[in-house]
PDB file of C-alpha atoms and ligand atoms in Angstrom:
ATOM      1  CA  MET D   1      23.455   9.035  18.490  1.00  0.00           C
ATOM      2  CA  GLY D   2      22.320   6.379  16.009  1.00  0.00           C
ATOM      3  CA  PHE D   3      19.415   5.589  18.297  1.00  0.00           C
ATOM      4  CA  GLU D   4      18.405   9.241  18.454  1.00  0.00           C
ATOM      5  CA  ILE D   5      18.488   9.617  14.675  1.00  0.00           C
ATOM      6  CA  ASP D   6      16.434   6.440  14.271  1.00  0.00           C
ATOM      7  CA  TYR D   7      13.977   7.675  16.877  1.00  0.00           C
ATOM      8  CA  LEU D   8      13.580  11.072  15.220  1.00  0.00           C
ATOM      9  CA  ARG D   9      13.303   9.485  11.818  1.00  0.00           C
ATOM     10  CA  ARG D  10      10.583   7.115  13.015  1.00  0.00           C
ATOM     11  CA  LYS D  11       8.735   9.986  14.693  1.00  0.00           C
ATOM     12  CA  LEU D  12       8.876  12.046  11.506  1.00  0.00           C
ATOM     13  CA  LEU D  13       7.591   9.145   9.419  1.00  0.00           C
ATOM     14  CA  ASN D  14       4.673   8.609  11.771  1.00  0.00           C
ATOM     15  CA  THR D  15       3.469  12.163  12.109  1.00  0.00           C
ATOM     16  CA  MET D  16       3.355  13.777   8.697  1.00  0.00           C
ATOM     17  CA  ARG D  17       2.680  13.053   5.043  1.00  0.00           C
ATOM     18  CA  HIS D  18       5.744  11.551   3.477  1.00  0.00           C
ATOM     19  CA  LYS D  19       6.512   9.218   0.602  1.00  0.00           C
ATOM     20  CA  ILE D  20       5.717   5.517   0.877  1.00  0.00           C
ATOM     21  CA  VAL D  21       7.010   2.846  -1.478  1.00  0.00           C
ATOM     22  CA  ALA D  22       5.404  -0.556  -0.958  1.00  0.00           C
ATOM     23  CA  GLY D  23       6.464  -3.768  -2.694  1.00  0.00           C
ATOM     24  CA  ASN D  24       3.753  -6.363  -3.297  1.00  0.00           C
ATOM     25  CA  TRP D  25       5.462  -9.670  -4.018  1.00  0.00           C
ATOM     26  CA  LYS D  26       2.132 -11.426  -4.628  1.00  0.00           C
ATOM     27  CA  MET D  27       2.425 -15.258  -4.844  1.00  0.00           C
ATOM     28  CA  ASN D  28       5.997 -15.229  -6.156  1.00  0.00           C
ATOM     29  CA  LYS D  29       9.380 -16.687  -5.223  1.00  0.00           C
ATOM     30  CA  THR D  30      10.568 -19.674  -3.238  1.00  0.00           C
ATOM     31  CA  LEU D  31      11.757 -18.978   0.291  1.00  0.00           C
ATOM     32  CA  GLU D  32      15.364 -19.042  -0.906  1.00  0.00           C
ATOM     33  CA  GLU D  33      14.680 -16.502  -3.648  1.00  0.00           C
ATOM     34  CA  ALA D  34      12.645 -14.322  -1.291  1.00  0.00           C
ATOM     35  CA  MET D  35      15.492 -14.325   1.229  1.00  0.00           C
ATOM     36  CA  GLU D  36      17.914 -13.248  -1.509  1.00  0.00           C
ATOM     37  CA  ILE D  37      15.787 -10.175  -2.267  1.00  0.00           C
ATOM     38  CA  ALA D  38      15.286  -9.400   1.415  1.00  0.00           C
ATOM     39  CA  ILE D  39      19.006  -9.684   2.183  1.00  0.00           C
ATOM     40  CA  ALA D  40      19.961  -7.570  -0.858  1.00  0.00           C
ATOM     41  CA  LEU D  41      17.595  -4.814   0.289  1.00  0.00           C
ATOM     42  CA  GLN D  42      18.650  -5.073   3.909  1.00  0.00           C
ATOM     43  CA  GLU D  43      22.311  -4.725   2.885  1.00  0.00           C
ATOM     44  CA  ARG D  44      21.415  -1.458   1.200  1.00  0.00           C
ATOM     45  CA  LYS D  45      19.235  -0.101   4.003  1.00  0.00           C
ATOM     46  CA  GLU D  46      21.349   3.063   4.222  1.00  0.00           C
ATOM     47  CA  ASP D  47      20.267   3.903   0.647  1.00  0.00           C
ATOM     48  CA  VAL D  48      16.650   4.318   1.781  1.00  0.00           C
ATOM     49  CA  PRO D  49      16.240   8.108   1.687  1.00  0.00           C
ATOM     50  CA  HIS D  50      15.138   9.951   4.807  1.00  0.00           C
ATOM     51  CA  GLY D  51      11.442  10.660   4.673  1.00  0.00           C
ATOM     52  CA  VAL D  52      10.659   7.594   2.547  1.00  0.00           C
ATOM     53  CA  LYS D  53       8.863   4.711   4.221  1.00  0.00           C
ATOM     54  CA  VAL D  54       9.404   1.344   2.554  1.00  0.00           C
ATOM     55  CA  ILE D  55       6.906  -1.453   3.062  1.00  0.00           C
ATOM     56  CA  ILE D  56       7.486  -5.043   1.923  1.00  0.00           C
ATOM     57  CA  ALA D  57       4.546  -7.422   1.430  1.00  0.00           C
ATOM     58  CA  PRO D  58       5.941 -10.936   0.874  1.00  0.00           C
ATOM     59  CA  PRO D  59       3.768 -14.051   0.783  1.00  0.00           C
ATOM     60  CA  ALA D  60       2.409 -14.390   4.355  1.00  0.00           C
ATOM     61  CA  LEU D  61       4.263 -17.670   4.777  1.00  0.00           C
ATOM     62  CA  TYR D  62       7.588 -15.807   4.652  1.00  0.00           C
ATOM     63  CA  LEU D  63       6.761 -12.934   7.007  1.00  0.00           C
ATOM     64  CA  ALA D  64       8.562 -14.570   9.933  1.00  0.00           C
ATOM     65  CA  ASN D  65      11.592 -15.375   7.782  1.00  0.00           C
ATOM     66  CA  ILE D  66      12.176 -11.855   6.606  1.00  0.00           C
ATOM     67  CA  GLU D  67      11.618 -10.360  10.029  1.00  0.00           C
ATOM     68  CA  MET D  68      15.323  -9.424   9.975  1.00  0.00           C
ATOM     69  CA  MET D  69      14.355  -6.558   7.641  1.00  0.00           C
ATOM     70  CA  GLU D  70      14.868  -3.654   9.940  1.00  0.00           C
ATOM     71  CA  GLU D  71      12.563  -0.807  10.877  1.00  0.00           C
ATOM     72  CA  PRO D  72      12.668   2.128  10.324  1.00  0.00           C
ATOM     73  CA  PHE D  73      14.195   1.224   6.962  1.00  0.00           C
ATOM     74  CA  PHE D  74      11.706  -1.495   6.054  1.00  0.00           C
ATOM     75  CA  TYR D  75       8.254  -2.317   7.398  1.00  0.00           C
ATOM     76  CA  LEU D  76       6.423  -5.570   6.746  1.00  0.00           C
ATOM     77  CA  SER D  77       2.936  -6.022   5.369  1.00  0.00           C
ATOM     78  CA  ALA D  78       0.565  -8.898   4.662  1.00  0.00           C
ATOM     79  CA  GLN D  79      -1.214  -9.049   1.296  1.00  0.00           C
ATOM     80  CA  ASN D  80      -4.627  -9.952   2.685  1.00  0.00           C
ATOM     81  CA  CYS D  81      -6.329 -11.095   5.878  1.00  0.00           C
ATOM     82  CA  SER D  82      -9.643 -12.466   7.077  1.00  0.00           C
ATOM     83  CA  HIS D  83     -12.397 -10.300   8.520  1.00  0.00           C
ATOM     84  CA  HIS D  84     -12.658 -12.849  11.357  1.00  0.00           C
ATOM     85  CA  ASP D  85     -10.266 -12.765  14.296  1.00  0.00           C
ATOM     86  CA  PHE D  86      -9.960 -16.507  15.007  1.00  0.00           C
ATOM     87  CA  GLY D  87     -11.893 -19.671  14.317  1.00  0.00           C
ATOM     88  CA  ALA D  88     -12.634 -22.496  11.915  1.00  0.00           C
ATOM     89  CA  PHE D  89     -11.659 -20.752   8.674  1.00  0.00           C
ATOM     90  CA  THR D  90      -9.230 -23.130   7.016  1.00  0.00           C
ATOM     91  CA  GLY D  91      -6.482 -21.446   5.035  1.00  0.00           C
ATOM     92  CA  GLU D  92      -7.067 -17.967   6.408  1.00  0.00           C
ATOM     93  CA  ILE D  93      -4.888 -15.644   8.471  1.00  0.00           C
ATOM     94  CA  SER D  94      -6.293 -12.875  10.655  1.00  0.00           C
ATOM     95  CA  ALA D  95      -5.441  -9.303  11.574  1.00  0.00           C
ATOM     96  CA  ALA D  96      -5.203 -10.475  15.192  1.00  0.00           C
ATOM     97  CA  MET D  97      -2.427 -12.872  14.121  1.00  0.00           C
ATOM     98  CA  LEU D  98      -0.634 -10.142  12.186  1.00  0.00           C
ATOM     99  CA  ASP D  99      -0.798  -7.910  15.245  1.00  0.00           C
ATOM    100  CA  GLY D 100       0.597 -10.752  17.360  1.00  0.00           C
ATOM    101  CA  MET D 101       3.554 -10.902  14.973  1.00  0.00           C
ATOM    102  CA  ASN D 102       3.985  -7.100  14.980  1.00  0.00           C
ATOM    103  CA  ILE D 103       3.182  -6.814  11.286  1.00  0.00           C
ATOM    104  CA  PRO D 104       2.112  -3.182  10.959  1.00  0.00           C
ATOM    105  CA  PHE D 105       0.427  -3.196   7.514  1.00  0.00           C
ATOM    106  CA  CYS D 106      -1.943  -5.277   5.398  1.00  0.00           C
ATOM    107  CA  ILE D 107      -2.947  -4.758   1.750  1.00  0.00           C
ATOM    108  CA  LEU D 108      -6.730  -5.077   1.343  1.00  0.00           C
ATOM    109  CA  GLY D 109      -9.072  -5.012  -1.635  1.00  0.00           C
ATOM    110  CA  HIS D 110      -6.408  -5.619  -4.264  1.00  0.00           C
ATOM    111  CA  SER D 111      -8.041  -6.036  -7.679  1.00  0.00           C
ATOM    112  CA  GLU D 112      -6.733  -9.608  -7.860  1.00  0.00           C
ATOM    113  CA  ARG D 113      -8.610 -10.384  -4.615  1.00  0.00           C
ATOM    114  CA  ARG D 114     -11.710  -8.700  -6.043  1.00  0.00           C
ATOM    115  CA  GLN D 115     -11.445 -10.495  -9.395  1.00  0.00           C
ATOM    116  CA  TYR D 116     -10.227 -14.008  -8.535  1.00  0.00           C
ATOM    117  CA  PHE D 117     -11.602 -14.380  -5.003  1.00  0.00           C
ATOM    118  CA  HIS D 118     -14.825 -12.435  -5.551  1.00  0.00           C
ATOM    119  CA  GLU D 119     -14.212 -10.020  -2.710  1.00  0.00           C
ATOM    120  CA  THR D 120     -16.995  -7.480  -2.443  1.00  0.00           C
ATOM    121  CA  ASP D 121     -16.795  -3.922  -1.158  1.00  0.00           C
ATOM    122  CA  GLU D 122     -18.731  -5.057   1.934  1.00  0.00           C
ATOM    123  CA  LEU D 123     -16.254  -7.837   2.697  1.00  0.00           C
ATOM    124  CA  ILE D 124     -13.350  -5.447   2.182  1.00  0.00           C
ATOM    125  CA  ALA D 125     -15.010  -2.968   4.583  1.00  0.00           C
ATOM    126  CA  SER D 126     -15.157  -5.640   7.289  1.00  0.00           C
ATOM    127  CA  LYS D 127     -11.514  -6.562   6.655  1.00  0.00           C
ATOM    128  CA  ILE D 128     -10.609  -2.889   7.090  1.00  0.00           C
ATOM    129  CA  ASP D 129     -12.466  -2.969  10.429  1.00  0.00           C
ATOM    130  CA  ALA D 130     -10.625  -6.131  11.494  1.00  0.00           C
ATOM    131  CA  CYS D 131      -7.257  -4.526  10.754  1.00  0.00           C
ATOM    132  CA  LEU D 132      -8.108  -1.336  12.605  1.00  0.00           C
ATOM    133  CA  ARG D 133      -9.361  -3.390  15.594  1.00  0.00           C
ATOM    134  CA  HIS D 134      -5.952  -5.000  15.765  1.00  0.00           C
ATOM    135  CA  ASN D 135      -3.615  -2.130  15.194  1.00  0.00           C
ATOM    136  CA  VAL D 136      -2.770  -3.106  11.613  1.00  0.00           C
ATOM    137  CA  GLN D 137      -2.781  -0.262   9.061  1.00  0.00           C
ATOM    138  CA  PRO D 138      -4.744  -1.163   5.918  1.00  0.00           C
ATOM    139  CA  ILE D 139      -3.350  -0.379   2.484  1.00  0.00           C
ATOM    140  CA  PHE D 140      -6.698  -0.134   0.733  1.00  0.00           C
ATOM    141  CA  CYS D 141      -6.674  -0.654  -3.054  1.00  0.00           C
ATOM    142  CA  CYS D 142      -9.181   0.802  -5.475  1.00  0.00           C
ATOM    143  CA  GLY D 143      -9.266   1.311  -9.223  1.00  0.00           C
ATOM    144  CA  GLU D 144     -11.330   0.942 -12.350  1.00  0.00           C
ATOM    145  CA  VAL D 145     -11.182  -1.631 -15.155  1.00  0.00           C
ATOM    146  CA  LEU D 146     -10.465  -0.539 -18.736  1.00  0.00           C
ATOM    147  CA  GLU D 147     -14.110  -0.533 -19.867  1.00  0.00           C
ATOM    148  CA  GLU D 148     -15.018   1.783 -17.017  1.00  0.00           C
ATOM    149  CA  ARG D 149     -12.312   4.228 -18.035  1.00  0.00           C
ATOM    150  CA  LYS D 150     -13.333   4.036 -21.694  1.00  0.00           C
ATOM    151  CA  ASP D 151     -16.938   4.743 -20.649  1.00  0.00           C
ATOM    152  CA  LYS D 152     -15.680   7.638 -18.498  1.00  0.00           C
ATOM    153  CA  LYS D 153     -16.995   5.920 -15.377  1.00  0.00           C
ATOM    154  CA  HIS D 154     -13.640   5.719 -13.617  1.00  0.00           C
ATOM    155  CA  PHE D 155     -14.338   8.474 -11.097  1.00  0.00           C
ATOM    156  CA  ILE D 156     -17.701   7.081 -10.076  1.00  0.00           C
ATOM    157  CA  THR D 157     -16.292   3.535  -9.803  1.00  0.00           C
ATOM    158  CA  VAL D 158     -13.473   4.623  -7.532  1.00  0.00           C
ATOM    159  CA  LEU D 159     -15.778   6.845  -5.486  1.00  0.00           C
ATOM    160  CA  HIS D 160     -18.147   3.918  -4.894  1.00  0.00           C
ATOM    161  CA  GLN D 161     -15.283   1.658  -3.839  1.00  0.00           C
ATOM    162  CA  ILE D 162     -14.041   4.257  -1.374  1.00  0.00           C
ATOM    163  CA  GLU D 163     -17.503   5.072  -0.029  1.00  0.00           C
ATOM    164  CA  LYS D 164     -18.397   1.454   0.583  1.00  0.00           C
ATOM    165  CA  ALA D 165     -15.108   0.417   2.156  1.00  0.00           C
ATOM    166  CA  LEU D 166     -14.132   3.518   4.105  1.00  0.00           C
ATOM    167  CA  PHE D 167     -16.917   6.021   4.698  1.00  0.00           C
ATOM    168  CA  HIS D 168     -18.232   4.217   7.791  1.00  0.00           C
ATOM    169  CA  LEU D 169     -14.933   4.891   9.590  1.00  0.00           C
ATOM    170  CA  THR D 170     -14.305   7.685  12.069  1.00  0.00           C
ATOM    171  CA  ALA D 171     -11.836  10.409  11.052  1.00  0.00           C
ATOM    172  CA  ASP D 172      -9.298   8.950  13.511  1.00  0.00           C
ATOM    173  CA  GLN D 173      -9.603   5.531  11.905  1.00  0.00           C
ATOM    174  CA  MET D 174      -9.438   6.971   8.391  1.00  0.00           C
ATOM    175  CA  GLU D 175      -6.137   8.645   9.183  1.00  0.00           C
ATOM    176  CA  LYS D 176      -4.631   5.199   9.646  1.00  0.00           C
ATOM    177  CA  VAL D 177      -5.656   4.000   6.177  1.00  0.00           C
ATOM    178  CA  ILE D 178      -3.279   4.212   3.223  1.00  0.00           C
ATOM    179  CA  VAL D 179      -5.127   4.370  -0.093  1.00  0.00           C
ATOM    180  CA  ALA D 180      -3.620   2.832  -3.220  1.00  0.00           C
ATOM    181  CA  TYR D 181      -5.108   3.841  -6.560  1.00  0.00           C
ATOM    182  CA  GLU D 182      -4.429   0.979  -8.937  1.00  0.00           C
ATOM    183  CA  PRO D 183      -6.153   1.180 -12.314  1.00  0.00           C
ATOM    184  CA  VAL D 184      -6.738  -2.488 -13.138  1.00  0.00           C
ATOM    185  CA  TRP D 185      -5.696  -1.971 -16.776  1.00  0.00           C
ATOM    186  CA  ALA D 186      -2.257  -0.887 -15.577  1.00  0.00           C
ATOM    187  CA  ILE D 187      -1.549  -3.781 -13.210  1.00  0.00           C
ATOM    188  CA  GLY D 188       1.061  -6.171 -14.584  1.00  0.00           C
ATOM    189  CA  THR D 189       0.465  -4.940 -18.136  1.00  0.00           C
ATOM    190  CA  GLY D 190       3.405  -2.596 -18.632  1.00  0.00           C
ATOM    191  CA  VAL D 191       0.870   0.143 -19.423  1.00  0.00           C
ATOM    192  CA  THR D 192       1.134   2.847 -16.787  1.00  0.00           C
ATOM    193  CA  ALA D 193      -1.340   5.622 -16.163  1.00  0.00           C
ATOM    194  CA  SER D 194       0.121   8.888 -17.430  1.00  0.00           C
ATOM    195  CA  ASN D 195       1.288  11.337 -14.787  1.00  0.00           C
ATOM    196  CA  ASP D 196      -1.756  13.497 -15.557  1.00  0.00           C
ATOM    197  CA  GLU D 197      -4.174  10.577 -15.272  1.00  0.00           C
ATOM    198  CA  ALA D 198      -2.647   9.533 -11.961  1.00  0.00           C
ATOM    199  CA  GLN D 199      -2.598  13.068 -10.550  1.00  0.00           C
ATOM    200  CA  GLU D 200      -6.174  13.723 -11.673  1.00  0.00           C
ATOM    201  CA  MET D 201      -7.502  10.606  -9.928  1.00  0.00           C
ATOM    202  CA  HIS D 202      -5.400  11.117  -6.796  1.00  0.00           C
ATOM    203  CA  ALA D 203      -6.672  14.701  -6.463  1.00  0.00           C
ATOM    204  CA  PHE D 204     -10.218  13.392  -6.899  1.00  0.00           C
ATOM    205  CA  ILE D 205      -9.697  10.736  -4.206  1.00  0.00           C
ATOM    206  CA  ARG D 206      -8.195  13.294  -1.822  1.00  0.00           C
ATOM    207  CA  LYS D 207     -11.082  15.695  -2.425  1.00  0.00           C
ATOM    208  CA  SER D 208     -13.676  12.931  -1.921  1.00  0.00           C
ATOM    209  CA  ILE D 209     -12.043  11.963   1.365  1.00  0.00           C
ATOM    210  CA  GLY D 210     -11.908  15.644   2.349  1.00  0.00           C
ATOM    211  CA  ASP D 211     -15.601  16.170   1.536  1.00  0.00           C
ATOM    212  CA  HIS D 212     -16.515  13.327   3.862  1.00  0.00           C
ATOM    213  CA  PHE D 213     -13.896  13.406   6.631  1.00  0.00           C
ATOM    214  CA  GLY D 214     -12.668  17.015   6.488  1.00  0.00           C
ATOM    215  CA  LYS D 215      -9.580  18.658   5.053  1.00  0.00           C
ATOM    216  CA  GLU D 216      -7.393  17.856   8.029  1.00  0.00           C
ATOM    217  CA  VAL D 217      -7.781  14.150   7.254  1.00  0.00           C
ATOM    218  CA  SER D 218      -7.484  14.472   3.475  1.00  0.00           C
ATOM    219  CA  ASP D 219      -4.365  16.644   3.744  1.00  0.00           C
ATOM    220  CA  GLN D 220      -2.504  14.000   5.643  1.00  0.00           C
ATOM    221  CA  ILE D 221      -3.834  10.792   4.070  1.00  0.00           C
ATOM    222  CA  HIS D 222      -1.363   8.882   1.868  1.00  0.00           C
ATOM    223  CA  ILE D 223      -2.488   7.969  -1.630  1.00  0.00           C
ATOM    224  CA  LEU D 224      -0.159   5.613  -3.516  1.00  0.00           C
ATOM    225  CA  TYR D 225      -0.201   4.886  -7.226  1.00  0.00           C
ATOM    226  CA  GLY D 226       0.050   1.268  -8.402  1.00  0.00           C
ATOM    227  CA  GLY D 227       0.148  -0.311 -11.850  1.00  0.00           C
ATOM    228  CA  SER D 228       3.354  -1.016 -13.784  1.00  0.00           C
ATOM    229  CA  VAL D 229       5.515   1.320 -11.717  1.00  0.00           C
ATOM    230  CA  ASN D 230       9.126   0.810 -12.798  1.00  0.00           C
ATOM    231  CA  PRO D 231      12.527   2.497 -12.363  1.00  0.00           C
ATOM    232  CA  ALA D 232      11.960   4.594 -15.498  1.00  0.00           C
ATOM    233  CA  ASN D 233       8.559   6.071 -14.598  1.00  0.00           C
ATOM    234  CA  SER D 234       8.526   6.213 -10.793  1.00  0.00           C
ATOM    235  CA  GLU D 235      10.284   9.545 -10.333  1.00  0.00           C
ATOM    236  CA  ALA D 236       7.810  11.485 -12.499  1.00  0.00           C
ATOM    237  CA  LEU D 237       4.789   9.708 -11.012  1.00  0.00           C
ATOM    238  CA  PHE D 238       5.942  10.298  -7.436  1.00  0.00           C
ATOM    239  CA  ALA D 239       6.580  13.966  -8.230  1.00  0.00           C
ATOM    240  CA  CYS D 240       2.846  14.556  -8.855  1.00  0.00           C
ATOM    241  CA  PRO D 241       1.530  16.627  -5.943  1.00  0.00           C
ATOM    242  CA  ASP D 242      -1.136  14.144  -4.839  1.00  0.00           C
ATOM    243  CA  VAL D 243       0.892  10.983  -5.448  1.00  0.00           C
ATOM    244  CA  ASP D 244       2.474  10.005  -2.142  1.00  0.00           C
ATOM    245  CA  GLY D 245       4.447   7.064  -3.488  1.00  0.00           C
ATOM    246  CA  GLY D 246       3.699   3.723  -5.065  1.00  0.00           C
ATOM    247  CA  LEU D 247       2.487   0.176  -4.649  1.00  0.00           C
ATOM    248  CA  VAL D 248       4.879  -1.808  -6.812  1.00  0.00           C
ATOM    249  CA  GLY D 249       4.324  -5.381  -8.011  1.00  0.00           C
ATOM    250  CA  GLY D 250       6.668  -6.860 -10.622  1.00  0.00           C
ATOM    251  CA  ALA D 251       9.485  -4.334 -10.162  1.00  0.00           C
ATOM    252  CA  SER D 252       9.624  -5.013  -6.411  1.00  0.00           C
ATOM    253  CA  LEU D 253      10.879  -8.537  -7.122  1.00  0.00           C
ATOM    254  CA  LYS D 254      14.238  -7.226  -8.327  1.00  0.00           C
ATOM    255  CA  ALA D 255      16.207  -5.673  -5.486  1.00  0.00           C
ATOM    256  CA  ASN D 256      18.110  -3.242  -7.744  1.00  0.00           C
ATOM    257  CA  ASP D 257      15.002  -2.011  -9.562  1.00  0.00           C
ATOM    258  CA  PHE D 258      13.080  -1.687  -6.319  1.00  0.00           C
ATOM    259  CA  MET D 259      15.910   0.270  -4.691  1.00  0.00           C
ATOM    260  CA  THR D 260      16.011   2.631  -7.706  1.00  0.00           C
ATOM    261  CA  ILE D 261      12.261   3.185  -7.298  1.00  0.00           C
ATOM    262  CA  ILE D 262      12.686   3.774  -3.545  1.00  0.00           C
ATOM    263  CA  LYS D 263      15.420   6.327  -4.185  1.00  0.00           C
ATOM    264  CA  SER D 264      13.324   8.091  -6.832  1.00  0.00           C
ATOM    265  CA  ALA D 265      10.728   8.874  -4.146  1.00  0.00           C
ATOM    266  CA  ALA D 266      13.179  11.279  -2.518  1.00  0.00           C
ATOM    267  CA  HIS D 267      13.340  13.706  -5.449  1.00  0.00           C
TER     268      HIS D 267
HETATM  269  P1  PGA F   1       2.550  -4.234 -11.029  1.00  0.00           P
HETATM  270  O1  PGA F   1       1.532  -4.620  -9.832  1.00  0.00           O
HETATM  271  O2  PGA F   1       3.498  -3.211 -10.486  1.00  0.00           O
HETATM  272  O3  PGA F   1       3.227  -5.521 -11.384  1.00  0.00           O
HETATM  273  O4  PGA F   1       1.710  -3.684 -12.139  1.00  0.00           O
HETATM  274  C1  PGA F   1       1.053  -3.634  -8.956  1.00  0.00           C
HETATM  275  C2  PGA F   1       0.125  -4.249  -7.969  1.00  0.00           C
HETATM  276  O5  PGA F   1      -0.641  -5.149  -8.329  1.00  0.00           O
HETATM  277  O6  PGA F   1       0.117  -3.853  -6.792  1.00  0.00           O
END
């Protein structure tokens, strides 16, 4: 019986648009602290609402340690990977390696990778390709900086990022990509986009994807909001029609807060 429910639940989560809540732990926590969060979440796995997919992106070094986090309640993600499969690239990990470890997701193009590691749209596009070659679903991040929003260039900035990283894909490949809209001015600042700002940009992203790939793709693509999501604002953000959940940084490092955010996705 339990197996059947799990099977149906997994099937449901894989075939239609649903809510996704992803936790990006960035370069935080010792192994011991990371295990504490993972165990606290795992102990509350039954609180994960049906129809909500939870993805945890710990530092890559800990992926094997928190493998006890159980699908279909929790799925694991890397925070970045190389565009190469194997070779002499000291310090890198590849999508082929993630696939070998059954890690189903990888965050790509996060603004911190763009800003501190000088990742270009072209490089991000080839990382997307590497993930898709190896059965790893990319969580592709895009978003404008504050000046661009002030200059009313936020739509064009995001459109360019999407075009350059994703528009070379086939419709089948695009369906595997999760998009995360993360206005850079909202990341780690405590300043969240308003519900209207988030909805407006998400609708724009969905329409842009629809114009290029067709409505069938854009109707089912997941677009997450990221940038200072917390237990107090998540429910209203996730209730916006084009917001399919969130990519959560700081608040995903506290098991209780993260579980409140996960539960708010069910409303
Ligand atoms: P934040 O980070 O929730 O701490 O703002 C979000 C992110 O960078 O993905």
